[in-house]
Amino acid sequence: MRGLFIVAGLMLITAGVAQATSGPGCLIVTRVAANDALNMRSGPGASYRVVDVLPPGNHGIIHLDGPCVPRTVKPSSRWCKVTHYNGDRTTKGWIKRLYTRDSDCP
């Protein structure tokens, strides 16, 4: 019986994650060579440390957490705060908008 409760609890957790990332609001990696990756950084700039790497076509879910900044520059120069879901791993950080395009979340 205890195993049944554990399985039910895991199903609720999994459903909550999927629900939180479904619909518009995700990004996919573009303009990055197949043998390269987009660096996710701890802050909105290239001088911040790398916290994750996102290879094109194999990066899991990238959820946009708010507007890309600064809004005073052209969109390709902005940085976007994101959450990256990849299997059991979740990473929060910033990616350069130039290397992404909008996508619906799965």
PDB file of N, CA and C in Angstrom:
ATOM      1  N   MET A   1       0.818  -1.181   0.000  1.00  0.00           N
ATOM      2  CA  MET A   1       0.000   0.000   0.000  1.00  0.00           C
ATOM      3  C   MET A   1       0.872   1.259   0.000  1.00  0.00           C
ATOM      4  N   ARG A   2       1.950   1.233   0.777  1.00  0.00           N
ATOM      5  CA  ARG A   2       2.839   2.396   0.838  1.00  0.00           C
ATOM      6  C   ARG A   2       3.420   2.700  -0.537  1.00  0.00           C
ATOM      7  N   GLY A   3       3.780   1.668  -1.306  1.00  0.00           N
ATOM      8  CA  GLY A   3       4.310   1.855  -2.656  1.00  0.00           C
ATOM      9  C   GLY A   3       3.317   2.568  -3.547  1.00  0.00           C
ATOM     10  N   LEU A   4       2.046   2.273  -3.381  1.00  0.00           N
ATOM     11  CA  LEU A   4       1.000   2.921  -4.169  1.00  0.00           C
ATOM     12  C   LEU A   4       0.957   4.415  -3.878  1.00  0.00           C
ATOM     13  N   PHE A   5       1.102   4.800  -2.610  1.00  0.00           N
ATOM     14  CA  PHE A   5       1.109   6.221  -2.256  1.00  0.00           C
ATOM     15  C   PHE A   5       2.338   6.929  -2.824  1.00  0.00           C
ATOM     16  N   ILE A   6       3.475   6.263  -2.806  1.00  0.00           N
ATOM     17  CA  ILE A   6       4.694   6.844  -3.361  1.00  0.00           C
ATOM     18  C   ILE A   6       4.531   7.081  -4.859  1.00  0.00           C
ATOM     19  N   VAL A   7       4.023   6.093  -5.572  1.00  0.00           N
ATOM     20  CA  VAL A   7       3.795   6.227  -7.016  1.00  0.00           C
ATOM     21  C   VAL A   7       2.807   7.348  -7.289  1.00  0.00           C
ATOM     22  N   ALA A   8       1.723   7.418  -6.534  1.00  0.00           N
ATOM     23  CA  ALA A   8       0.723   8.474  -6.726  1.00  0.00           C
ATOM     24  C   ALA A   8       1.346   9.847  -6.472  1.00  0.00           C
ATOM     25  N   GLY A   9       2.181   9.951  -5.460  1.00  0.00           N
ATOM     26  CA  GLY A   9       2.851  11.218  -5.156  1.00  0.00           C
ATOM     27  C   GLY A   9       3.789  11.637  -6.264  1.00  0.00           C
ATOM     28  N   LEU A  10       4.541  10.685  -6.806  1.00  0.00           N
ATOM     29  CA  LEU A  10       5.441  10.989  -7.915  1.00  0.00           C
ATOM     30  C   LEU A  10       4.669  11.433  -9.141  1.00  0.00           C
ATOM     31  N   MET A  11       3.506  10.820  -9.390  1.00  0.00           N
ATOM     32  CA  MET A  11       2.688  11.204 -10.529  1.00  0.00           C
ATOM     33  C   MET A  11       2.195  12.642 -10.370  1.00  0.00           C
ATOM     34  N   LEU A  12       1.829  13.040  -9.165  1.00  0.00           N
ATOM     35  CA  LEU A  12       1.386  14.409  -8.923  1.00  0.00           C
ATOM     36  C   LEU A  12       2.516  15.409  -9.127  1.00  0.00           C
ATOM     37  N   ILE A  13       3.710  15.070  -8.653  1.00  0.00           N
ATOM     38  CA  ILE A  13       4.874  15.944  -8.839  1.00  0.00           C
ATOM     39  C   ILE A  13       5.173  16.094 -10.320  1.00  0.00           C
ATOM     40  N   THR A  14       5.215  14.991 -11.048  1.00  0.00           N
ATOM     41  CA  THR A  14       5.494  15.020 -12.481  1.00  0.00           C
ATOM     42  C   THR A  14       4.436  15.820 -13.219  1.00  0.00           C
ATOM     43  N   ALA A  15       3.181  15.636 -12.884  1.00  0.00           N
ATOM     44  CA  ALA A  15       2.104  16.373 -13.543  1.00  0.00           C
ATOM     45  C   ALA A  15       2.233  17.860 -13.275  1.00  0.00           C
ATOM     46  N   GLY A  16       2.661  18.246 -12.082  1.00  0.00           N
ATOM     47  CA  GLY A  16       2.834  19.654 -11.753  1.00  0.00           C
ATOM     48  C   GLY A  16       3.925  20.303 -12.581  1.00  0.00           C
ATOM     49  N   VAL A  17       5.027  19.611 -12.791  1.00  0.00           N
ATOM     50  CA  VAL A  17       6.113  20.147 -13.610  1.00  0.00           C
ATOM     51  C   VAL A  17       5.646  20.315 -15.041  1.00  0.00           C
ATOM     52  N   ALA A  18       4.998  19.308 -15.591  1.00  0.00           N
ATOM     53  CA  ALA A  18       4.534  19.385 -16.972  1.00  0.00           C
ATOM     54  C   ALA A  18       3.524  20.513 -17.130  1.00  0.00           C
ATOM     55  N   GLN A  19       2.658  20.671 -16.183  1.00  0.00           N
ATOM     56  CA  GLN A  19       1.639  21.698 -16.255  1.00  0.00           C
ATOM     57  C   GLN A  19       2.268  23.091 -16.179  1.00  0.00           C
ATOM     58  N   ALA A  20       3.308  23.229 -15.393  1.00  0.00           N
ATOM     59  CA  ALA A  20       3.956  24.519 -15.230  1.00  0.00           C
ATOM     60  C   ALA A  20       4.677  24.959 -16.496  1.00  0.00           C
ATOM     61  N   THR A  21       4.981  24.056 -17.390  1.00  0.00           N
ATOM     62  CA  THR A  21       5.736  24.411 -18.578  1.00  0.00           C
ATOM     63  C   THR A  21       4.969  24.162 -19.865  1.00  0.00           C
ATOM     64  N   SER A  22       3.661  23.966 -19.819  1.00  0.00           N
ATOM     65  CA  SER A  22       2.922  23.697 -21.046  1.00  0.00           C
ATOM     66  C   SER A  22       2.370  24.994 -21.639  1.00  0.00           C
ATOM     67  N   GLY A  23       2.307  25.060 -22.977  1.00  0.00           N
ATOM     68  CA  GLY A  23       1.802  26.242 -23.666  1.00  0.00           C
ATOM     69  C   GLY A  23       2.919  27.175 -24.085  1.00  0.00           C
ATOM     70  N   PRO A  24       2.573  28.412 -24.464  1.00  0.00           N
ATOM     71  CA  PRO A  24       3.605  29.352 -24.912  1.00  0.00           C
ATOM     72  C   PRO A  24       4.542  29.732 -23.782  1.00  0.00           C
ATOM     73  N   GLY A  25       5.718  30.198 -24.138  1.00  0.00           N
ATOM     74  CA  GLY A  25       6.642  30.667 -23.110  1.00  0.00           C
ATOM     75  C   GLY A  25       7.950  29.913 -23.040  1.00  0.00           C
ATOM     76  N   CYS A  26       8.222  29.062 -24.024  1.00  0.00           N
ATOM     77  CA  CYS A  26       9.496  28.357 -24.045  1.00  0.00           C
ATOM     78  C   CYS A  26      10.360  28.858 -25.192  1.00  0.00           C
ATOM     79  N   LEU A  27      11.615  28.482 -25.166  1.00  0.00           N
ATOM     80  CA  LEU A  27      12.577  28.850 -26.193  1.00  0.00           C
ATOM     81  C   LEU A  27      13.271  27.598 -26.692  1.00  0.00           C
ATOM     82  N   ILE A  28      13.777  27.648 -27.918  1.00  0.00           N
ATOM     83  CA  ILE A  28      14.662  26.599 -28.398  1.00  0.00           C
ATOM     84  C   ILE A  28      15.943  27.249 -28.912  1.00  0.00           C
ATOM     85  N   VAL A  29      17.021  26.489 -28.864  1.00  0.00           N
ATOM     86  CA  VAL A  29      18.333  26.978 -29.282  1.00  0.00           C
ATOM     87  C   VAL A  29      18.415  26.999 -30.807  1.00  0.00           C
ATOM     88  N   THR A  30      18.859  28.140 -31.355  1.00  0.00           N
ATOM     89  CA  THR A  30      19.096  28.292 -32.792  1.00  0.00           C
ATOM     90  C   THR A  30      20.416  29.031 -32.995  1.00  0.00           C
ATOM     91  N   ARG A  31      20.877  29.072 -34.236  1.00  0.00           N
ATOM     92  CA  ARG A  31      22.108  29.792 -34.592  1.00  0.00           C
ATOM     93  C   ARG A  31      23.334  29.281 -33.844  1.00  0.00           C
ATOM     94  N   VAL A  32      23.303  28.019 -33.409  1.00  0.00           N
ATOM     95  CA  VAL A  32      24.441  27.392 -32.741  1.00  0.00           C
ATOM     96  C   VAL A  32      24.793  26.149 -33.544  1.00  0.00           C
ATOM     97  N   ALA A  33      26.051  25.973 -33.876  1.00  0.00           N
ATOM     98  CA  ALA A  33      26.500  24.826 -34.668  1.00  0.00           C
ATOM     99  C   ALA A  33      26.176  23.513 -33.964  1.00  0.00           C
ATOM    100  N   ALA A  34      25.943  22.480 -34.745  1.00  0.00           N
ATOM    101  CA  ALA A  34      25.562  21.167 -34.204  1.00  0.00           C
ATOM    102  C   ALA A  34      26.604  20.615 -33.227  1.00  0.00           C
ATOM    103  N   ASN A  35      27.863  20.978 -33.402  1.00  0.00           N
ATOM    104  CA  ASN A  35      28.925  20.473 -32.522  1.00  0.00           C
ATOM    105  C   ASN A  35      29.281  21.479 -31.415  1.00  0.00           C
ATOM    106  N   ASP A  36      28.413  22.455 -31.180  1.00  0.00           N
ATOM    107  CA  ASP A  36      28.641  23.495 -30.172  1.00  0.00           C
ATOM    108  C   ASP A  36      27.456  23.517 -29.208  1.00  0.00           C
ATOM    109  N   ALA A  37      27.424  24.443 -28.284  1.00  0.00           N
ATOM    110  CA  ALA A  37      26.316  24.571 -27.329  1.00  0.00           C
ATOM    111  C   ALA A  37      26.176  26.021 -26.895  1.00  0.00           C
ATOM    112  N   LEU A  38      24.974  26.369 -26.474  1.00  0.00           N
ATOM    113  CA  LEU A  38      24.700  27.695 -25.915  1.00  0.00           C
ATOM    114  C   LEU A  38      24.973  27.654 -24.419  1.00  0.00           C
ATOM    115  N   ASN A  39      25.786  28.573 -23.937  1.00  0.00           N
ATOM    116  CA  ASN A  39      26.082  28.632 -22.504  1.00  0.00           C
ATOM    117  C   ASN A  39      24.965  29.349 -21.753  1.00  0.00           C
ATOM    118  N   MET A  40      24.494  28.725 -20.682  1.00  0.00           N
ATOM    119  CA  MET A  40      23.576  29.378 -19.750  1.00  0.00           C
ATOM    120  C   MET A  40      24.450  29.941 -18.644  1.00  0.00           C
ATOM    121  N   ARG A  41      24.228  31.209 -18.309  1.00  0.00           N
ATOM    122  CA  ARG A  41      25.089  31.892 -17.348  1.00  0.00           C
ATOM    123  C   ARG A  41      24.347  32.281 -16.078  1.00  0.00           C
ATOM    124  N   SER A  42      25.086  32.582 -15.030  1.00  0.00           N
ATOM    125  CA  SER A  42      24.488  32.921 -13.735  1.00  0.00           C
ATOM    126  C   SER A  42      23.893  34.321 -13.709  1.00  0.00           C
ATOM    127  N   GLY A  43      24.198  35.136 -14.681  1.00  0.00           N
ATOM    128  CA  GLY A  43      23.661  36.497 -14.771  1.00  0.00           C
ATOM    129  C   GLY A  43      23.548  36.921 -16.225  1.00  0.00           C
ATOM    130  N   PRO A  44      22.985  38.106 -16.467  1.00  0.00           N
ATOM    131  CA  PRO A  44      22.714  38.557 -17.828  1.00  0.00           C
ATOM    132  C   PRO A  44      23.914  39.190 -18.532  1.00  0.00           C
ATOM    133  N   GLY A  45      24.910  38.383 -18.828  1.00  0.00           N
ATOM    134  CA  GLY A  45      26.082  38.881 -19.542  1.00  0.00           C
ATOM    135  C   GLY A  45      27.114  37.782 -19.721  1.00  0.00           C
ATOM    136  N   ALA A  46      27.983  37.952 -20.713  1.00  0.00           N
ATOM    137  CA  ALA A  46      28.998  36.943 -21.031  1.00  0.00           C
ATOM    138  C   ALA A  46      30.069  36.807 -19.956  1.00  0.00           C
ATOM    139  N   SER A  47      30.185  37.791 -19.072  1.00  0.00           N
ATOM    140  CA  SER A  47      31.209  37.712 -18.022  1.00  0.00           C
ATOM    141  C   SER A  47      30.775  36.865 -16.825  1.00  0.00           C
ATOM    142  N   TYR A  48      29.496  36.506 -16.748  1.00  0.00           N
ATOM    143  CA  TYR A  48      29.013  35.663 -15.649  1.00  0.00           C
ATOM    144  C   TYR A  48      29.417  34.212 -15.884  1.00  0.00           C
ATOM    145  N   ARG A  49      29.513  33.436 -14.804  1.00  0.00           N
ATOM    146  CA  ARG A  49      29.957  32.035 -14.920  1.00  0.00           C
ATOM    147  C   ARG A  49      28.907  31.183 -15.620  1.00  0.00           C
ATOM    148  N   VAL A  50      29.380  30.148 -16.305  1.00  0.00           N
ATOM    149  CA  VAL A  50      28.505  29.203 -17.006  1.00  0.00           C
ATOM    150  C   VAL A  50      27.915  28.238 -15.978  1.00  0.00           C
ATOM    151  N   VAL A  51      26.572  28.094 -15.978  1.00  0.00           N
ATOM    152  CA  VAL A  51      25.899  27.198 -15.048  1.00  0.00           C
ATOM    153  C   VAL A  51      25.316  25.969 -15.749  1.00  0.00           C
ATOM    154  N   ASP A  52      25.227  26.014 -17.083  1.00  0.00           N
ATOM    155  CA  ASP A  52      24.685  24.891 -17.856  1.00  0.00           C
ATOM    156  C   ASP A  52      25.035  25.108 -19.317  1.00  0.00           C
ATOM    157  N   VAL A  53      24.993  24.065 -20.113  1.00  0.00           N
ATOM    158  CA  VAL A  53      25.202  24.168 -21.554  1.00  0.00           C
ATOM    159  C   VAL A  53      24.007  23.543 -22.266  1.00  0.00           C
ATOM    160  N   LEU A  54      23.577  24.188 -23.356  1.00  0.00           N
ATOM    161  CA  LEU A  54      22.379  23.776 -24.066  1.00  0.00           C
ATOM    162  C   LEU A  54      22.726  23.456 -25.522  1.00  0.00           C
ATOM    163  N   PRO A  55      22.933  22.184 -25.844  1.00  0.00           N
ATOM    164  CA  PRO A  55      23.238  21.829 -27.237  1.00  0.00           C
ATOM    165  C   PRO A  55      21.982  21.964 -28.111  1.00  0.00           C
ATOM    166  N   PRO A  56      22.124  22.447 -29.332  1.00  0.00           N
ATOM    167  CA  PRO A  56      20.950  22.598 -30.198  1.00  0.00           C
ATOM    168  C   PRO A  56      20.305  21.247 -30.490  1.00  0.00           C
ATOM    169  N   GLY A  57      18.974  21.217 -30.440  1.00  0.00           N
ATOM    170  CA  GLY A  57      18.236  20.002 -30.758  1.00  0.00           C
ATOM    171  C   GLY A  57      18.211  18.943 -29.673  1.00  0.00           C
ATOM    172  N   ASN A  58      18.907  19.158 -28.572  1.00  0.00           N
ATOM    173  CA  ASN A  58      18.969  18.150 -27.512  1.00  0.00           C
ATOM    174  C   ASN A  58      19.145  18.824 -26.155  1.00  0.00           C
ATOM    175  N   HIS A  59      18.257  19.779 -25.844  1.00  0.00           N
ATOM    176  CA  HIS A  59      18.458  20.567 -24.635  1.00  0.00           C
ATOM    177  C   HIS A  59      17.319  20.493 -23.633  1.00  0.00           C
ATOM    178  N   GLY A  60      16.342  19.654 -23.826  1.00  0.00           N
ATOM    179  CA  GLY A  60      15.235  19.602 -22.883  1.00  0.00           C
ATOM    180  C   GLY A  60      14.329  20.800 -23.064  1.00  0.00           C
ATOM    181  N   ILE A  61      13.728  21.277 -21.981  1.00  0.00           N
ATOM    182  CA  ILE A  61      12.783  22.394 -22.033  1.00  0.00           C
ATOM    183  C   ILE A  61      13.461  23.647 -21.479  1.00  0.00           C
ATOM    184  N   ILE A  62      13.374  24.737 -22.233  1.00  0.00           N
ATOM    185  CA  ILE A  62      13.890  26.027 -21.782  1.00  0.00           C
ATOM    186  C   ILE A  62      12.678  26.934 -21.595  1.00  0.00           C
ATOM    187  N   HIS A  63      12.334  27.217 -20.354  1.00  0.00           N
ATOM    188  CA  HIS A  63      11.164  28.035 -20.041  1.00  0.00           C
ATOM    189  C   HIS A  63      11.589  29.478 -19.793  1.00  0.00           C
ATOM    190  N   LEU A  64      10.978  30.408 -20.507  1.00  0.00           N
ATOM    191  CA  LEU A  64      11.250  31.828 -20.344  1.00  0.00           C
ATOM    192  C   LEU A  64      10.577  32.314 -19.058  1.00  0.00           C
ATOM    193  N   ASP A  65      11.359  32.882 -18.135  1.00  0.00           N
ATOM    194  CA  ASP A  65      10.842  33.275 -16.823  1.00  0.00           C
ATOM    195  C   ASP A  65      10.434  34.741 -16.721  1.00  0.00           C
ATOM    196  N   GLY A  66      10.573  35.489 -17.777  1.00  0.00           N
ATOM    197  CA  GLY A  66      10.199  36.901 -17.768  1.00  0.00           C
ATOM    198  C   GLY A  66      10.687  37.558 -19.034  1.00  0.00           C
ATOM    199  N   PRO A  67      10.497  38.856 -19.150  1.00  0.00           N
ATOM    200  CA  PRO A  67      10.939  39.539 -20.366  1.00  0.00           C
ATOM    201  C   PRO A  67      12.464  39.563 -20.460  1.00  0.00           C
ATOM    202  N   CYS A  68      12.956  39.518 -21.682  1.00  0.00           N
ATOM    203  CA  CYS A  68      14.398  39.604 -21.906  1.00  0.00           C
ATOM    204  C   CYS A  68      14.830  41.053 -21.699  1.00  0.00           C
ATOM    205  N   VAL A  69      16.038  41.254 -21.178  1.00  0.00           N
ATOM    206  CA  VAL A  69      16.516  42.580 -20.799  1.00  0.00           C
ATOM    207  C   VAL A  69      17.890  42.883 -21.399  1.00  0.00           C
ATOM    208  N   PRO A  70      18.298  44.129 -21.455  1.00  0.00           N
ATOM    209  CA  PRO A  70      17.488  45.308 -21.191  1.00  0.00           C
ATOM    210  C   PRO A  70      16.563  45.615 -22.367  1.00  0.00           C
ATOM    211  N   ARG A  71      15.438  46.170 -22.089  1.00  0.00           N
ATOM    212  CA  ARG A  71      14.447  46.463 -23.131  1.00  0.00           C
ATOM    213  C   ARG A  71      14.853  47.648 -24.000  1.00  0.00           C
ATOM    214  N   THR A  72      15.888  48.359 -23.606  1.00  0.00           N
ATOM    215  CA  THR A  72      16.334  49.535 -24.347  1.00  0.00           C
ATOM    216  C   THR A  72      17.242  49.191 -25.523  1.00  0.00           C
ATOM    217  N   VAL A  73      17.596  47.906 -25.679  1.00  0.00           N
ATOM    218  CA  VAL A  73      18.453  47.486 -26.792  1.00  0.00           C
ATOM    219  C   VAL A  73      17.664  46.585 -27.731  1.00  0.00           C
ATOM    220  N   LYS A  74      18.187  46.367 -28.931  1.00  0.00           N
ATOM    221  CA  LYS A  74      17.491  45.508 -29.887  1.00  0.00           C
ATOM    222  C   LYS A  74      17.368  44.096 -29.306  1.00  0.00           C
ATOM    223  N   PRO A  75      16.304  43.362 -29.694  1.00  0.00           N
ATOM    224  CA  PRO A  75      16.056  42.027 -29.124  1.00  0.00           C
ATOM    225  C   PRO A  75      17.250  41.072 -29.193  1.00  0.00           C
ATOM    226  N   SER A  76      18.020  41.104 -30.261  1.00  0.00           N
ATOM    227  CA  SER A  76      19.148  40.170 -30.383  1.00  0.00           C
ATOM    228  C   SER A  76      20.261  40.445 -29.374  1.00  0.00           C
ATOM    229  N   SER A  77      20.261  41.612 -28.750  1.00  0.00           N
ATOM    230  CA  SER A  77      21.271  41.956 -27.747  1.00  0.00           C
ATOM    231  C   SER A  77      20.796  41.728 -26.313  1.00  0.00           C
ATOM    232  N   ARG A  78      19.586  41.252 -26.157  1.00  0.00           N
ATOM    233  CA  ARG A  78      19.011  41.046 -24.821  1.00  0.00           C
ATOM    234  C   ARG A  78      19.413  39.696 -24.219  1.00  0.00           C
ATOM    235  N   TRP A  79      19.284  39.626 -22.897  1.00  0.00           N
ATOM    236  CA  TRP A  79      19.500  38.397 -22.139  1.00  0.00           C
ATOM    237  C   TRP A  79      18.180  37.989 -21.501  1.00  0.00           C
ATOM    238  N   CYS A  80      17.915  36.682 -21.484  1.00  0.00           N
ATOM    239  CA  CYS A  80      16.643  36.163 -20.988  1.00  0.00           C
ATOM    240  C   CYS A  80      16.862  35.277 -19.766  1.00  0.00           C
ATOM    241  N   LYS A  81      16.083  35.537 -18.722  1.00  0.00           N
ATOM    242  CA  LYS A  81      16.110  34.689 -17.525  1.00  0.00           C
ATOM    243  C   LYS A  81      15.252  33.462 -17.812  1.00  0.00           C
ATOM    244  N   VAL A  82      15.834  32.277 -17.618  1.00  0.00           N
ATOM    245  CA  VAL A  82      15.159  31.031 -17.978  1.00  0.00           C
ATOM    246  C   VAL A  82      15.335  29.962 -16.910  1.00  0.00           C
ATOM    247  N   THR A  83      14.468  28.959 -17.001  1.00  0.00           N
ATOM    248  CA  THR A  83      14.633  27.727 -16.238  1.00  0.00           C
ATOM    249  C   THR A  83      14.791  26.616 -17.256  1.00  0.00           C
ATOM    250  N   HIS A  84      15.813  25.801 -17.077  1.00  0.00           N
ATOM    251  CA  HIS A  84      16.101  24.696 -17.984  1.00  0.00           C
ATOM    252  C   HIS A  84      15.740  23.376 -17.297  1.00  0.00           C
ATOM    253  N   TYR A  85      14.799  22.654 -17.892  1.00  0.00           N
ATOM    254  CA  TYR A  85      14.393  21.335 -17.396  1.00  0.00           C
ATOM    255  C   TYR A  85      14.978  20.294 -18.332  1.00  0.00           C
ATOM    256  N   ASN A  86      15.809  19.413 -17.808  1.00  0.00           N
ATOM    257  CA  ASN A  86      16.421  18.371 -18.622  1.00  0.00           C
ATOM    258  C   ASN A  86      16.475  17.084 -17.803  1.00  0.00           C
ATOM    259  N   GLY A  87      15.514  16.199 -18.048  1.00  0.00           N
ATOM    260  CA  GLY A  87      15.416  14.981 -17.244  1.00  0.00           C
ATOM    261  C   GLY A  87      15.085  15.346 -15.803  1.00  0.00           C
ATOM    262  N   ASP A  88      15.890  14.862 -14.864  1.00  0.00           N
ATOM    263  CA  ASP A  88      15.676  15.131 -13.446  1.00  0.00           C
ATOM    264  C   ASP A  88      16.350  16.424 -12.985  1.00  0.00           C
ATOM    265  N   ARG A  89      17.039  17.074 -13.882  1.00  0.00           N
ATOM    266  CA  ARG A  89      17.831  18.247 -13.531  1.00  0.00           C
ATOM    267  C   ARG A  89      17.103  19.544 -13.905  1.00  0.00           C
ATOM    268  N   THR A  90      17.126  20.529 -13.015  1.00  0.00           N
ATOM    269  CA  THR A  90      16.552  21.847 -13.270  1.00  0.00           C
ATOM    270  C   THR A  90      17.619  22.889 -12.964  1.00  0.00           C
ATOM    271  N   THR A  91      17.843  23.805 -13.918  1.00  0.00           N
ATOM    272  CA  THR A  91      18.841  24.856 -13.751  1.00  0.00           C
ATOM    273  C   THR A  91      18.194  26.200 -14.061  1.00  0.00           C
ATOM    274  N   LYS A  92      18.495  27.192 -13.258  1.00  0.00           N
ATOM    275  CA  LYS A  92      18.033  28.558 -13.522  1.00  0.00           C
ATOM    276  C   LYS A  92      19.237  29.394 -13.938  1.00  0.00           C
ATOM    277  N   GLY A  93      19.012  30.272 -14.937  1.00  0.00           N
ATOM    278  CA  GLY A  93      20.101  31.120 -15.387  1.00  0.00           C
ATOM    279  C   GLY A  93      19.661  32.057 -16.485  1.00  0.00           C
ATOM    280  N   TRP A  94      20.615  32.534 -17.252  1.00  0.00           N
ATOM    281  CA  TRP A  94      20.390  33.526 -18.301  1.00  0.00           C
ATOM    282  C   TRP A  94      21.008  33.041 -19.616  1.00  0.00           C
ATOM    283  N   ILE A  95      20.302  33.290 -20.715  1.00  0.00           N
ATOM    284  CA  ILE A  95      20.843  32.961 -22.034  1.00  0.00           C
ATOM    285  C   ILE A  95      20.666  34.154 -22.968  1.00  0.00           C
ATOM    286  N   LYS A  96      21.532  34.234 -23.964  1.00  0.00           N
ATOM    287  CA  LYS A  96      21.488  35.320 -24.945  1.00  0.00           C
ATOM    288  C   LYS A  96      20.331  35.092 -25.908  1.00  0.00           C
ATOM    289  N   ARG A  97      19.466  36.077 -26.051  1.00  0.00           N
ATOM    290  CA  ARG A  97      18.269  35.970 -26.903  1.00  0.00           C
ATOM    291  C   ARG A  97      18.617  35.712 -28.365  1.00  0.00           C
ATOM    292  N   LEU A  98      19.755  36.214 -28.823  1.00  0.00           N
ATOM    293  CA  LEU A  98      20.180  36.048 -30.208  1.00  0.00           C
ATOM    294  C   LEU A  98      20.203  34.581 -30.630  1.00  0.00           C
ATOM    295  N   TYR A  99      20.482  33.680 -29.700  1.00  0.00           N
ATOM    296  CA  TYR A  99      20.653  32.259 -30.018  1.00  0.00           C
ATOM    297  C   TYR A  99      19.422  31.419 -29.713  1.00  0.00           C
ATOM    298  N   THR A 100      18.258  32.048 -29.641  1.00  0.00           N
ATOM    299  CA  THR A 100      17.023  31.321 -29.355  1.00  0.00           C
ATOM    300  C   THR A 100      15.898  31.788 -30.263  1.00  0.00           C
ATOM    301  N   ARG A 101      14.838  31.004 -30.289  1.00  0.00           N
ATOM    302  CA  ARG A 101      13.585  31.455 -30.902  1.00  0.00           C
ATOM    303  C   ARG A 101      12.448  30.952 -30.040  1.00  0.00           C
ATOM    304  N   ASP A 102      11.292  31.631 -30.155  1.00  0.00           N
ATOM    305  CA  ASP A 102      10.123  31.268 -29.362  1.00  0.00           C
ATOM    306  C   ASP A 102       9.604  29.895 -29.751  1.00  0.00           C
ATOM    307  N   SER A 103       9.027  29.209 -28.769  1.00  0.00           N
ATOM    308  CA  SER A 103       8.455  27.887 -28.994  1.00  0.00           C
ATOM    309  C   SER A 103       7.380  27.644 -27.944  1.00  0.00           C
ATOM    310  N   ASP A 104       6.401  26.839 -28.302  1.00  0.00           N
ATOM    311  CA  ASP A 104       5.438  26.386 -27.295  1.00  0.00           C
ATOM    312  C   ASP A 104       6.117  25.367 -26.411  1.00  0.00           C
ATOM    313  N   CYS A 105       5.783  25.388 -25.145  1.00  0.00           N
ATOM    314  CA  CYS A 105       6.307  24.388 -24.213  1.00  0.00           C
ATOM    315  C   CYS A 105       5.543  23.085 -24.419  1.00  0.00           C
ATOM    316  N   PRO A 106       6.227  21.970 -24.275  1.00  0.00           N
ATOM    317  CA  PRO A 106       5.550  20.670 -24.435  1.00  0.00           C
ATOM    318  C   PRO A 106       4.545  20.402 -23.323  1.00  0.00           C
TER     319      PRO A 106
END
